[in-house]
């Protein structure tokens, strides 16, 4: 009952608020104000560059309604904050300039967020379901005694969200009763907010300067000139059928280059050492939803399908006519990939 | 180096190879008569704990490996499996069938368990393959105020209670270092879990398994999320096959993919 009432009342309040240009405090009690949705979208940066994929959190926040603030932290953050401030729909960017937050270590980043969430009185906090978001947000949610909703694909109302469960084999609609809703979003389900039109204010956030219990030591990131797997318009993915790392590279790279596609891999290909871990598509790897997903030598286990079945067009090349991948592929070709893929690459070049 | 008292939370889930079916009432997934097993990421946690002891990887040694699971009586099956793999003892927290705990409630329970068991290392799976939340380890670390290292593909121990963890992140790996106590969550490439052999399965039957309830840890199953409905995802229709590469190219053009 209460929840229904809130949903009905909130848009009306919001309407009146936009009409009344004067301070809303004069019109509403603090209790009524608390019911208005306001969202903090957590943005990511890396070495002084805004991660544009993280602007998806802003688009998701728009679907909730109410003011949207962006949050970003790191060293010399001003330029990044100002870039983010041009994102369409953002009212304010809360920025914390401190190199201690560069690596996104959750032990100090979580208390940082807690303080800024408390100060801003947000009802919703949204981050991407990325390595950063997954690592950080549950810790923040627990500190504020909230049950996070992970990897959502759609927002039905300010307290109702849709998310895949069981590796995407079922879709669950859940209603949250928490005062602050912590949400991670599936990047492929929400486009990044566009930059250039907005003119948000940039404001310094609170910095509690908590110590991190972990120390960042090093990183080893796969270098690639190809489009980023998670956001690429086209993905070509190879599986166990490629037989070796040499053959994987020899067959898949020319195909990817011809199509301007990112390269992905099945778990079998990754475990056999044909491709880097970071290229894995599936329940335990990346979730992609490109315009074209071309599966080469991949049988189509449910864990793999979980990572790619929302692709617009799925094509498959496999020598086994009964491979499950053909049940989801829009177009399938039965044949030896070592013959068919080079032939395909040649035809595409024309 | 302090000796390790490792706590390994494990979950009984529908077996990863089974394709789950949504029930007719659209309230959840059909579980009756469906094969269940230990969450695959939790097998990695158990394996890693046992290997730390077997390979004497921690300078202070391993004093205790305790596995815990909250769930219906059948959760004892996965606890026995974990003990057959090498865990010393088990705690079963009885929760009625169909009254699964949310990650926050599990984390609150585990916080109490950690305090009672004086654990200094908790190794959890990065996510359970039923709810796919990926939250419990991080929540537990937050509640305890401990360091956390998620999606671990390598865990190393050094002098002075230092733990170095290589983590799988987007685009590669990252290494972080912390002092005990630490919460670690496992990723697939951490190790390859062993199969429990028959003699060990027999031995595991004699290992201690204590039965508890949520009330013993002063927590209740307070649910924050109400499941309104569970549905099948929109089915995807295969579009059939083509004869040759030329057919593939023209079909892709027709579909506007190239």
Coordinates of C-alpha atoms in Angstrom, one line a residue:
Chain A
X1 CA 0.0 0.0 0.0
X2 CA 2.6 2.4 1.1
X3 CA 4.8 1.8 -1.9
X4 CA 1.9 2.3 -4.3
X5 CA 1.0 5.6 -2.6
X6 CA 4.6 6.7 -2.9
X7 CA 4.7 6.0 -6.5
X8 CA 1.6 8.1 -7.2
X9 CA 2.6 11.0 -5.0
X10 CA 6.2 11.4 -6.2
X11 CA 5.5 12.5 -9.8
X12 CA 3.0 15.0 -8.5
X13 CA 5.5 16.4 -6.1
X14 CA 8.1 16.6 -8.8
X15 CA 5.7 18.4 -11.1
X16 CA 4.9 21.0 -8.4
X17 CA 8.6 21.4 -7.6
X18 CA 9.5 22.2 -11.2
X19 CA 6.7 24.8 -11.3
X20 CA 7.8 26.4 -8.0
X21 CA 11.1 28.0 -8.7
X22 CA 11.4 29.1 -5.1
X23 CA 13.1 26.9 -2.5
X24 CA 11.1 23.7 -2.2
X25 CA 11.8 23.6 1.5
X26 CA 9.2 26.2 2.1
X27 CA 6.5 24.0 0.6
X28 CA 7.4 20.5 1.9
X29 CA 8.3 18.9 5.1
X30 CA 11.7 17.2 5.2
X31 CA 9.8 13.8 5.3
X32 CA 8.1 14.6 2.0
X33 CA 11.3 15.7 0.5
X34 CA 13.0 12.5 1.3
X35 CA 10.5 10.6 -0.8
X36 CA 11.6 12.4 -3.9
X37 CA 13.9 10.3 -6.0
X38 CA 17.4 11.7 -6.5
X39 CA 20.2 9.6 -8.0
X40 CA 23.9 9.5 -7.7
X41 CA 25.5 8.0 -10.8
X42 CA 29.0 6.6 -10.1
X43 CA 31.3 7.4 -13.0
X44 CA 34.6 5.7 -13.7
X45 CA 37.9 7.2 -14.7
X46 CA 41.2 5.7 -15.6
X47 CA 44.5 7.6 -15.6
X48 CA 42.7 10.9 -16.0
X49 CA 40.3 9.7 -18.7
X50 CA 36.6 9.5 -18.3
X51 CA 35.3 6.0 -19.0
X52 CA 32.5 6.8 -21.4
X53 CA 30.8 3.4 -20.8
X54 CA 30.2 4.5 -17.2
X55 CA 27.9 7.3 -18.6
X56 CA 25.3 4.5 -18.9
X57 CA 24.6 5.0 -15.3
X58 CA 23.2 8.5 -16.1
X59 CA 20.9 7.1 -18.7
X60 CA 19.6 4.6 -16.2
X61 CA 19.2 7.4 -13.7
X62 CA 17.0 9.3 -16.1
X63 CA 14.5 6.4 -16.1
X64 CA 14.1 6.8 -12.4
X65 CA 13.3 10.5 -12.5
X66 CA 14.4 13.3 -10.2
X67 CA 17.7 15.1 -10.2
X68 CA 20.8 13.2 -11.2
X69 CA 24.3 13.9 -9.8
X70 CA 27.4 12.3 -11.1
X71 CA 30.3 11.2 -8.8
X72 CA 33.9 10.9 -9.8
X73 CA 37.1 10.7 -7.8
X74 CA 40.9 10.5 -8.5
X75 CA 43.9 12.7 -8.9
X76 CA 43.6 16.0 -10.8
X77 CA 40.0 15.2 -11.4
X78 CA 38.9 18.6 -12.6
X79 CA 39.2 18.0 -16.3
X80 CA 37.4 14.7 -16.1
X81 CA 34.7 16.2 -14.0
X82 CA 34.2 19.0 -16.5
X83 CA 33.9 16.6 -19.3
X84 CA 31.3 14.6 -17.4
X85 CA 29.5 17.8 -16.6
X86 CA 28.6 18.1 -20.3
X87 CA 26.6 14.8 -20.1
X88 CA 23.0 15.2 -21.1
X89 CA 20.7 15.2 -18.1
X90 CA 23.2 15.7 -15.2
X91 CA 22.5 18.5 -12.8
X92 CA 25.7 18.3 -10.8
X93 CA 29.1 16.5 -10.8
X94 CA 30.4 15.7 -7.3
X95 CA 34.2 15.4 -7.7
X96 CA 36.8 14.4 -5.1
X97 CA 40.4 15.3 -6.1
X98 CA 42.6 12.8 -4.4
X99 CA 45.1 10.3 -5.9
X100 CA 44.2 7.8 -3.2
X101 CA 41.1 7.0 -5.2
X102 CA 42.8 6.5 -8.6
X103 CA 42.8 2.7 -8.4
X104 CA 39.2 2.4 -7.1
X105 CA 40.3 0.4 -4.0
X106 CA 37.0 -0.4 -2.2
X107 CA 38.4 -0.1 1.3
X108 CA 38.7 3.7 1.0
X109 CA 36.4 4.3 -1.9
X110 CA 33.4 2.8 0.0
X111 CA 33.7 5.2 3.0
X112 CA 34.1 8.0 0.5
X113 CA 30.9 7.1 -1.2
X114 CA 29.1 6.5 2.1
X115 CA 29.9 10.1 3.2
X116 CA 28.8 11.6 -0.1
X117 CA 25.6 9.6 -0.3
X118 CA 24.7 10.7 3.2
X119 CA 25.5 14.3 2.4
X120 CA 23.5 14.3 -0.8
X121 CA 20.5 12.4 0.7
X122 CA 20.2 10.2 -2.5
X123 CA 17.5 7.6 -2.9
X124 CA 19.3 5.8 -5.6
X125 CA 22.9 5.0 -6.3
X126 CA 23.8 3.5 -9.7
X127 CA 27.1 2.0 -11.0
X128 CA 28.0 -0.1 -13.9
X129 CA 28.2 -3.9 -13.4
X130 CA 31.9 -3.7 -14.3
X131 CA 34.9 -5.0 -12.4
X132 CA 35.0 -1.6 -10.5
X133 CA 31.2 -1.5 -9.8
X134 CA 31.0 -5.2 -8.8
X135 CA 34.0 -4.8 -6.4
X136 CA 32.8 -1.6 -4.8
X137 CA 29.1 -1.2 -4.7
X138 CA 28.1 -4.2 -2.5
X139 CA 30.5 -3.0 0.1
X140 CA 28.9 0.5 0.1
X141 CA 25.4 -1.0 0.2
X142 CA 26.3 -3.2 3.2
X143 CA 27.7 -0.2 5.1
X144 CA 24.4 1.6 4.5
X145 CA 22.4 -1.6 5.3
X146 CA 20.9 -2.0 1.8
X147 CA 20.3 -5.1 -0.3
X148 CA 21.9 -4.2 -3.7
X149 CA 20.2 -5.1 -7.0
X150 CA 22.8 -6.4 -9.4
X151 CA 23.2 -6.3 -13.1
X152 CA 19.7 -4.9 -13.9
X153 CA 18.6 -4.8 -17.6
X154 CA 15.5 -2.6 -17.1
X155 CA 13.8 -0.1 -14.7
X156 CA 10.1 -0.5 -14.2
X157 CA 9.7 2.2 -11.6
X158 CA 11.7 3.9 -8.9
X159 CA 11.6 0.7 -6.8
X160 CA 11.0 -2.1 -9.3
X161 CA 13.8 -3.5 -11.4
X162 CA 14.3 -6.4 -13.8
X163 CA 17.4 -8.6 -13.8
X164 CA 18.5 -11.9 -15.3
X165 CA 19.1 -14.8 -13.0
X166 CA 20.4 -18.4 -13.7
X167 CA 22.8 -17.2 -16.4
X168 CA 20.1 -15.4 -18.2
X169 CA 17.8 -18.5 -18.3
X170 CA 15.2 -16.6 -16.2
X171 CA 14.2 -13.0 -15.7
X172 CA 13.3 -11.7 -12.3
X173 CA 11.3 -8.6 -11.5
X174 CA 12.0 -7.4 -8.0
X175 CA 10.7 -4.6 -5.8
X176 CA 13.1 -3.1 -3.3
X177 CA 11.9 -1.8 0.1
X178 CA 15.3 -0.2 1.0
X179 CA 15.5 3.5 1.7
X180 CA 18.5 3.8 -0.6
X181 CA 18.5 1.6 -3.6
X182 CA 21.9 0.4 -4.8
X183 CA 21.9 -0.8 -8.3
X184 CA 24.5 -2.0 -10.8
X185 CA 23.4 -1.9 -14.4
X186 CA 24.2 -4.1 -17.3
X187 CA 26.1 -1.8 -19.8
X188 CA 24.6 -3.4 -22.9
X189 CA 21.1 -2.6 -21.7
X190 CA 21.6 1.1 -21.2
X191 CA 23.3 3.4 -23.7
X192 CA 25.9 5.9 -22.3
X193 CA 24.5 9.4 -21.8
X194 CA 25.6 11.7 -24.6
X195 CA 28.3 14.3 -23.9
X196 CA 28.2 17.9 -25.1
X197 CA 24.8 19.2 -24.4
X198 CA 24.8 19.3 -20.6
X199 CA 26.2 22.1 -18.4
X200 CA 26.2 20.6 -14.9
X201 CA 27.9 22.4 -12.0
X202 CA 31.0 20.8 -10.6
X203 CA 31.2 20.7 -6.9
X204 CA 33.8 19.3 -4.5
X205 CA 32.6 16.2 -2.6
X206 CA 33.3 15.3 1.0
X207 CA 36.6 13.4 1.4
X208 CA 36.8 11.3 4.6
X209 CA 40.3 10.3 3.7
X210 CA 39.9 6.7 5.0
X211 CA 42.9 4.5 4.8
X212 CA 42.9 1.7 2.3
X213 CA 43.6 -1.7 3.8
X214 CA 44.8 -3.0 0.5
X215 CA 47.7 -1.6 -1.5
X216 CA 47.6 -1.6 -5.3
X217 CA 50.7 -3.4 -6.6
X218 CA 50.5 -3.8 -10.3
X219 CA 48.3 -4.5 -13.3
X220 CA 48.7 -6.3 -16.6
X221 CA 46.1 -5.3 -19.2
X222 CA 45.8 -6.9 -22.6
X223 CA 46.8 -4.3 -25.2
X224 CA 44.6 -4.1 -28.2
X225 CA 43.9 -1.7 -31.1
X226 CA 40.6 -3.4 -31.7
X227 CA 37.3 -2.1 -30.4
X228 CA 36.5 -2.8 -26.8
X229 CA 34.8 -6.2 -26.5
X230 CA 32.0 -5.0 -24.2
X231 CA 30.9 -2.1 -26.4
X232 CA 31.9 -3.2 -29.9
X233 CA 29.3 -3.1 -32.6
X234 CA 30.6 -6.4 -34.0
X235 CA 32.2 -9.3 -32.3
X236 CA 33.8 -12.4 -33.7
X237 CA 34.3 -15.1 -31.2
X238 CA 36.2 -18.3 -31.4
X239 CA 35.9 -21.6 -29.4
X240 CA 37.6 -24.9 -28.9
X241 CA 37.2 -25.6 -32.6
X242 CA 40.2 -23.4 -33.3
X243 CA 42.5 -26.1 -31.9
X244 CA 45.5 -23.9 -30.9
X245 CA 46.5 -20.3 -30.1
X246 CA 48.4 -20.0 -33.5
X247 CA 45.3 -21.1 -35.4
X248 CA 43.0 -18.9 -33.3
X249 CA 45.1 -15.9 -34.2
X250 CA 45.6 -16.9 -37.8
X251 CA 41.9 -17.5 -38.4
X252 CA 40.2 -14.9 -36.1
X253 CA 42.4 -11.8 -36.5
X254 CA 42.0 -11.3 -40.3
X255 CA 38.2 -11.9 -39.9
X256 CA 38.0 -9.3 -37.1
X257 CA 40.1 -6.8 -39.0
X258 CA 37.9 -7.2 -42.1
X259 CA 34.8 -6.6 -40.1
X260 CA 36.3 -4.0 -37.7
X261 CA 35.1 -6.3 -34.9
X262 CA 36.3 -7.1 -31.4
X263 CA 37.5 -10.6 -30.7
X264 CA 35.8 -12.8 -28.1
X265 CA 36.3 -16.3 -27.0
X266 CA 34.5 -19.1 -25.3
X267 CA 35.6 -20.4 -21.9
X268 CA 37.0 -23.6 -23.6
X269 CA 39.2 -21.4 -25.8
X270 CA 40.4 -19.4 -22.9
X271 CA 41.1 -22.4 -20.7
X272 CA 43.0 -24.1 -23.5
X273 CA 45.2 -21.0 -23.7
X274 CA 44.0 -20.0 -27.2
X275 CA 42.9 -16.5 -26.1
X276 CA 43.4 -14.1 -23.2
X277 CA 41.1 -14.4 -20.1
X278 CA 39.8 -10.9 -20.7
X279 CA 38.2 -12.0 -24.0
X280 CA 35.9 -14.5 -22.5
X281 CA 32.2 -14.1 -23.3
X282 CA 29.7 -15.7 -21.0
X283 CA 28.2 -15.9 -17.6
X284 CA 31.6 -15.7 -16.0
X285 CA 33.1 -13.4 -18.6
X286 CA 31.8 -10.4 -20.4
X287 CA 28.2 -9.9 -21.5
X288 CA 28.0 -8.4 -25.0
X289 CA 25.1 -7.4 -27.2
X290 CA 26.6 -6.2 -30.5
X291 CA 24.9 -5.7 -33.9
X292 CA 26.6 -8.9 -35.1
X293 CA 28.0 -11.8 -33.1
X294 CA 29.8 -14.3 -35.2
X295 CA 30.5 -17.6 -33.3
X296 CA 33.2 -19.7 -34.8
X297 CA 33.8 -23.2 -33.5
X298 CA 31.6 -22.6 -30.5
X299 CA 29.1 -25.2 -29.5
X300 CA 26.9 -22.8 -27.5
X301 CA 26.8 -24.0 -23.9
X302 CA 24.2 -22.2 -21.7
X303 CA 27.0 -20.3 -19.9
X304 CA 28.3 -19.0 -23.2
X305 CA 24.8 -18.0 -24.5
X306 CA 24.3 -16.0 -21.2
X307 CA 26.9 -13.6 -22.5
X308 CA 25.8 -13.1 -26.0
X309 CA 22.2 -14.1 -26.6
X310 CA 21.0 -10.4 -26.7
X311 CA 23.1 -9.7 -29.7
X312 CA 21.0 -8.3 -32.6
X313 CA 22.2 -10.8 -35.2
X314 CA 23.9 -14.1 -34.3
X315 CA 25.8 -16.0 -36.9
X316 CA 27.5 -19.3 -36.4
X317 CA 30.0 -21.5 -38.2
X318 CA 30.3 -25.0 -36.8
X319 CA 31.0 -28.4 -38.2
X320 CA 28.5 -30.1 -35.9
X321 CA 25.0 -29.5 -37.4
X322 CA 23.4 -30.4 -34.0
X323 CA 25.4 -27.8 -32.0
X324 CA 23.1 -25.8 -29.7
X325 CA 24.5 -22.6 -31.1
X326 CA 22.3 -23.2 -34.2
X327 CA 19.2 -23.0 -32.1
X328 CA 19.8 -19.3 -31.4
X329 CA 21.7 -18.3 -34.5
X330 CA 19.9 -16.1 -37.1
X331 CA 22.1 -17.7 -39.7
X332 CA 24.2 -20.8 -39.5
X333 CA 26.7 -22.5 -41.7
X334 CA 27.7 -26.1 -41.2
X335 CA 31.3 -26.7 -42.2
X336 CA 34.9 -26.8 -41.4
X337 CA 35.9 -23.4 -40.0
X338 CA 39.4 -23.7 -41.3
X339 CA 38.0 -23.6 -44.8
X340 CA 34.9 -21.5 -44.3
X341 CA 36.3 -18.6 -42.3
X342 CA 39.2 -17.7 -44.6
X343 CA 36.7 -18.0 -47.5
X344 CA 34.3 -15.6 -45.6
X345 CA 37.2 -13.2 -44.9
X346 CA 38.0 -13.1 -48.6
X347 CA 34.4 -12.5 -49.6
X348 CA 34.0 -9.8 -47.0
X349 CA 37.1 -8.0 -48.3
X350 CA 35.5 -7.6 -51.7
Chain B
X1 CA 52.8 -15.1 10.5
X2 CA 49.6 -16.0 12.2
X3 CA 48.3 -19.4 11.4
X4 CA 45.3 -19.4 9.1
X5 CA 41.8 -20.1 10.3
X6 CA 39.9 -20.3 7.0
X7 CA 36.2 -20.0 6.7
X8 CA 34.7 -21.2 3.4
X9 CA 31.0 -20.3 2.8
X10 CA 29.4 -22.6 0.2
X11 CA 26.0 -22.7 -1.4
X12 CA 23.9 -25.5 -2.8
X13 CA 22.6 -24.5 -6.2
X14 CA 21.0 -26.1 -9.3
X15 CA 23.8 -28.0 -11.1
X16 CA 25.5 -25.8 -13.7
X17 CA 24.8 -28.2 -16.5
X18 CA 21.0 -28.2 -16.0
X19 CA 18.9 -25.7 -17.9
X20 CA 16.6 -24.1 -15.3
X21 CA 12.9 -23.9 -16.0
X22 CA 10.6 -21.2 -14.7
X23 CA 7.7 -22.6 -12.7
X24 CA 4.1 -22.3 -13.8
X25 CA 3.2 -19.8 -11.1
X26 CA 6.0 -17.5 -12.3
X27 CA 7.3 -17.2 -8.7
X28 CA 10.7 -18.8 -9.3
X29 CA 12.6 -21.6 -11.0
X30 CA 11.5 -25.2 -10.7
X31 CA 13.8 -26.9 -8.1
X32 CA 11.9 -30.1 -7.2
X33 CA 13.6 -33.2 -8.6
X34 CA 16.3 -31.1 -10.3
X35 CA 20.0 -32.0 -9.8
X36 CA 21.7 -29.8 -7.3
X37 CA 25.4 -29.5 -6.5
X38 CA 28.0 -27.1 -4.9
X39 CA 28.2 -23.7 -6.6
X40 CA 31.2 -24.1 -9.0
X41 CA 32.9 -21.0 -7.6
X42 CA 32.6 -22.4 -4.1
X43 CA 34.4 -25.6 -5.2
X44 CA 37.3 -23.3 -6.1
X45 CA 37.2 -21.8 -2.6
X46 CA 37.4 -25.2 -1.0
X47 CA 40.1 -26.4 -3.3
X48 CA 42.2 -23.3 -2.7
X49 CA 41.9 -23.6 1.1
X50 CA 43.0 -27.3 0.9
X51 CA 45.9 -26.4 -1.4
X52 CA 47.1 -23.7 0.8
X53 CA 47.5 -26.3 3.5
X54 CA 48.8 -29.1 1.3
X55 CA 51.4 -27.0 -0.4
X56 CA 52.3 -25.3 2.8
X57 CA 51.9 -22.0 1.1
X58 CA 51.2 -19.9 4.2
X59 CA 54.3 -19.4 6.5
X60 CA 52.1 -19.7 9.6
X61 CA 50.4 -22.9 8.4
X62 CA 46.7 -23.7 8.3
X63 CA 45.1 -24.4 11.6
X64 CA 41.5 -24.9 10.5
X65 CA 39.3 -25.1 7.4
X66 CA 35.7 -24.7 8.3
X67 CA 32.9 -24.8 5.6
X68 CA 29.5 -23.3 6.2
X69 CA 26.2 -23.4 4.3
X70 CA 22.8 -21.9 5.0
X71 CA 20.0 -23.8 3.4
X72 CA 17.6 -26.7 3.7
X73 CA 18.8 -30.0 5.2
X74 CA 20.1 -31.1 1.7
X75 CA 22.7 -28.4 2.0
X76 CA 24.5 -30.9 4.2
X77 CA 25.3 -32.9 1.0
X78 CA 27.5 -30.1 -0.3
X79 CA 29.1 -29.7 3.1
X80 CA 30.0 -33.4 3.1
X81 CA 31.5 -33.0 -0.4
X82 CA 33.6 -30.1 0.8
X83 CA 34.8 -32.2 3.8
X84 CA 35.6 -35.0 1.3
X85 CA 37.7 -32.5 -0.6
X86 CA 39.7 -31.7 2.6
X87 CA 37.8 -29.3 4.8
X88 CA 38.1 -30.2 8.5
X89 CA 34.6 -29.5 9.7
X90 CA 31.2 -28.0 8.7
X91 CA 28.4 -25.8 10.0
X92 CA 25.0 -26.2 8.6
X93 CA 22.6 -23.3 9.2
X94 CA 19.1 -24.6 8.7
X95 CA 17.0 -22.4 6.5
X96 CA 13.7 -23.8 5.1
X97 CA 13.4 -24.8 1.5
X98 CA 12.3 -21.8 -0.6
X99 CA 13.3 -19.3 2.1
X100 CA 16.7 -18.4 0.6
X101 CA 18.7 -15.7 2.2
X102 CA 19.6 -12.5 0.4
X103 CA 23.3 -11.7 0.2
X104 CA 23.0 -9.0 2.8
X105 CA 21.5 -11.5 5.3
X106 CA 24.2 -14.0 4.5
X107 CA 26.9 -11.4 5.0
X108 CA 25.4 -10.5 8.4
X109 CA 25.3 -14.1 9.4
X110 CA 28.9 -14.7 8.3
X111 CA 30.1 -11.7 10.2
X112 CA 28.9 -13.4 13.4
X113 CA 30.4 -16.7 12.4
X114 CA 33.8 -15.1 11.6
X115 CA 33.7 -13.6 15.1
X116 CA 32.8 -16.9 16.8
X117 CA 35.2 -19.0 14.8
X118 CA 38.0 -16.4 15.0
X119 CA 38.6 -16.7 11.2
X120 CA 41.2 -14.6 9.6
X121 CA 40.7 -15.6 6.0
X122 CA 37.3 -16.0 4.3
X123 CA 37.3 -17.4 0.8
X124 CA 34.0 -17.2 -1.1
X125 CA 33.0 -17.8 -4.6
X126 CA 32.7 -14.6 -6.6
X127 CA 29.0 -15.3 -7.4
X128 CA 26.4 -18.0 -7.1
X129 CA 25.2 -19.3 -10.4
X130 CA 21.5 -19.1 -9.4
X131 CA 21.1 -15.5 -8.3
X132 CA 24.2 -14.2 -10.1
X133 CA 24.4 -11.3 -7.6
X134 CA 28.2 -11.2 -6.9
X135 CA 27.8 -9.4 -3.6
X136 CA 28.2 -11.5 -0.5
X137 CA 32.0 -11.4 -0.2
X138 CA 32.2 -7.6 -0.6
X139 CA 29.3 -7.1 1.8
X140 CA 31.0 -9.3 4.4
X141 CA 34.3 -7.4 4.0
X142 CA 32.5 -4.1 4.5
X143 CA 30.6 -5.3 7.6
X144 CA 33.8 -6.6 9.1
X145 CA 35.9 -3.7 8.0
X146 CA 38.4 -6.1 6.4
X147 CA 40.4 -5.8 3.2
X148 CA 38.8 -7.5 0.2
X149 CA 40.2 -9.1 -3.0
X150 CA 37.6 -10.1 -5.5
X151 CA 37.7 -12.4 -8.5
X152 CA 41.1 -13.9 -7.5
X153 CA 43.1 -15.9 -10.0
X154 CA 46.1 -16.3 -7.7
X155 CA 46.6 -16.0 -3.9
X156 CA 50.1 -15.8 -2.3
X157 CA 51.2 -15.5 1.3
X158 CA 54.3 -13.7 2.5
X159 CA 56.0 -12.8 5.8
X160 CA 54.2 -10.5 8.2
X161 CA 50.7 -11.7 7.5
X162 CA 50.8 -10.3 3.9
X163 CA 48.5 -11.7 1.3
X164 CA 49.0 -10.8 -2.4
X165 CA 46.0 -11.5 -4.7
X166 CA 45.9 -11.3 -8.4
X167 CA 42.4 -10.3 -9.5
X168 CA 40.7 -10.7 -12.8
X169 CA 39.5 -7.3 -13.9
X170 CA 38.1 -5.9 -17.2
X171 CA 40.9 -6.1 -19.8
X172 CA 43.4 -8.1 -17.8
X173 CA 44.6 -8.7 -14.2
X174 CA 45.5 -6.5 -11.3
X175 CA 47.4 -7.4 -8.1
X176 CA 46.7 -6.0 -4.7
X177 CA 48.3 -6.7 -1.3
X178 CA 46.8 -6.6 2.2
X179 CA 47.5 -7.9 5.6
X180 CA 45.3 -10.5 7.3
X181 CA 42.4 -10.6 8.0
X182 CA 41.2 -10.7 4.4
X183 CA 38.1 -11.7 2.4
X184 CA 38.9 -13.3 -1.0
X185 CA 36.4 -14.2 -3.7
X186 CA 37.4 -16.8 -6.3
X187 CA 37.4 -16.6 -10.1
X188 CA 37.4 -19.6 -12.4
X189 CA 41.1 -19.5 -13.2
X190 CA 42.2 -19.8 -9.5
X191 CA 42.5 -23.6 -9.6
X192 CA 41.0 -26.8 -10.8
X193 CA 38.9 -28.4 -8.0
X194 CA 39.6 -32.1 -7.3
X195 CA 37.1 -34.8 -7.3
X196 CA 36.4 -36.4 -3.9
X197 CA 37.5 -40.0 -4.0
X198 CA 35.6 -42.8 -2.2
X199 CA 37.9 -43.2 0.8
X200 CA 37.7 -39.5 1.4
X201 CA 34.0 -39.5 1.0
X202 CA 33.8 -42.2 3.7
X203 CA 36.2 -40.2 5.9
X204 CA 34.1 -37.1 5.5
X205 CA 31.1 -38.9 7.0
X206 CA 33.0 -38.9 10.3
X207 CA 34.1 -35.3 10.3
X208 CA 32.1 -33.0 12.6
X209 CA 29.1 -31.2 11.2
X210 CA 27.4 -28.8 13.7
X211 CA 23.8 -27.8 13.2
X212 CA 22.7 -24.2 13.8
X213 CA 19.9 -21.8 13.1
X214 CA 20.0 -18.2 12.1
X215 CA 18.8 -17.3 15.6
X216 CA 22.0 -18.8 17.0
X217 CA 23.9 -16.0 15.2
X218 CA 21.4 -13.3 16.1
X219 CA 20.2 -12.7 12.6
X220 CA 16.8 -13.1 10.9
X221 CA 15.9 -13.7 7.3
X222 CA 14.7 -10.1 6.6
X223 CA 14.0 -9.8 2.9
X224 CA 14.5 -6.5 1.3
X225 CA 13.6 -7.5 -2.2
X226 CA 10.2 -8.8 -3.1
X227 CA 10.2 -11.0 -6.2
X228 CA 7.2 -9.9 -8.2
X229 CA 7.6 -12.4 -10.9
X230 CA 10.0 -14.7 -12.7
X231 CA 9.6 -15.3 -16.4
X232 CA 11.3 -17.0 -19.2
X233 CA 13.5 -14.7 -21.3
X234 CA 12.1 -13.9 -24.7
X235 CA 12.8 -16.9 -26.8
X236 CA 15.3 -16.5 -29.7
X237 CA 14.4 -18.3 -32.9
X238 CA 17.1 -19.7 -34.9
X239 CA 16.9 -18.5 -38.4
X240 CA 18.0 -21.6 -40.2
X241 CA 21.1 -22.6 -42.0
X242 CA 22.7 -21.6 -45.3
X243 CA 24.5 -23.8 -47.8
X244 CA 27.8 -21.9 -48.3
X245 CA 29.8 -18.9 -47.5
X246 CA 28.1 -16.9 -50.2
X247 CA 24.7 -17.6 -48.6
X248 CA 26.1 -16.5 -45.2
X249 CA 27.3 -13.2 -46.6
X250 CA 24.0 -12.4 -48.4
X251 CA 22.0 -13.4 -45.4
X252 CA 24.1 -11.1 -43.1
X253 CA 23.6 -8.3 -45.6
X254 CA 19.8 -9.0 -45.7
X255 CA 19.8 -8.8 -41.9
X256 CA 21.7 -5.5 -42.0
X257 CA 24.6 -6.9 -39.9
X258 CA 27.3 -6.1 -42.5

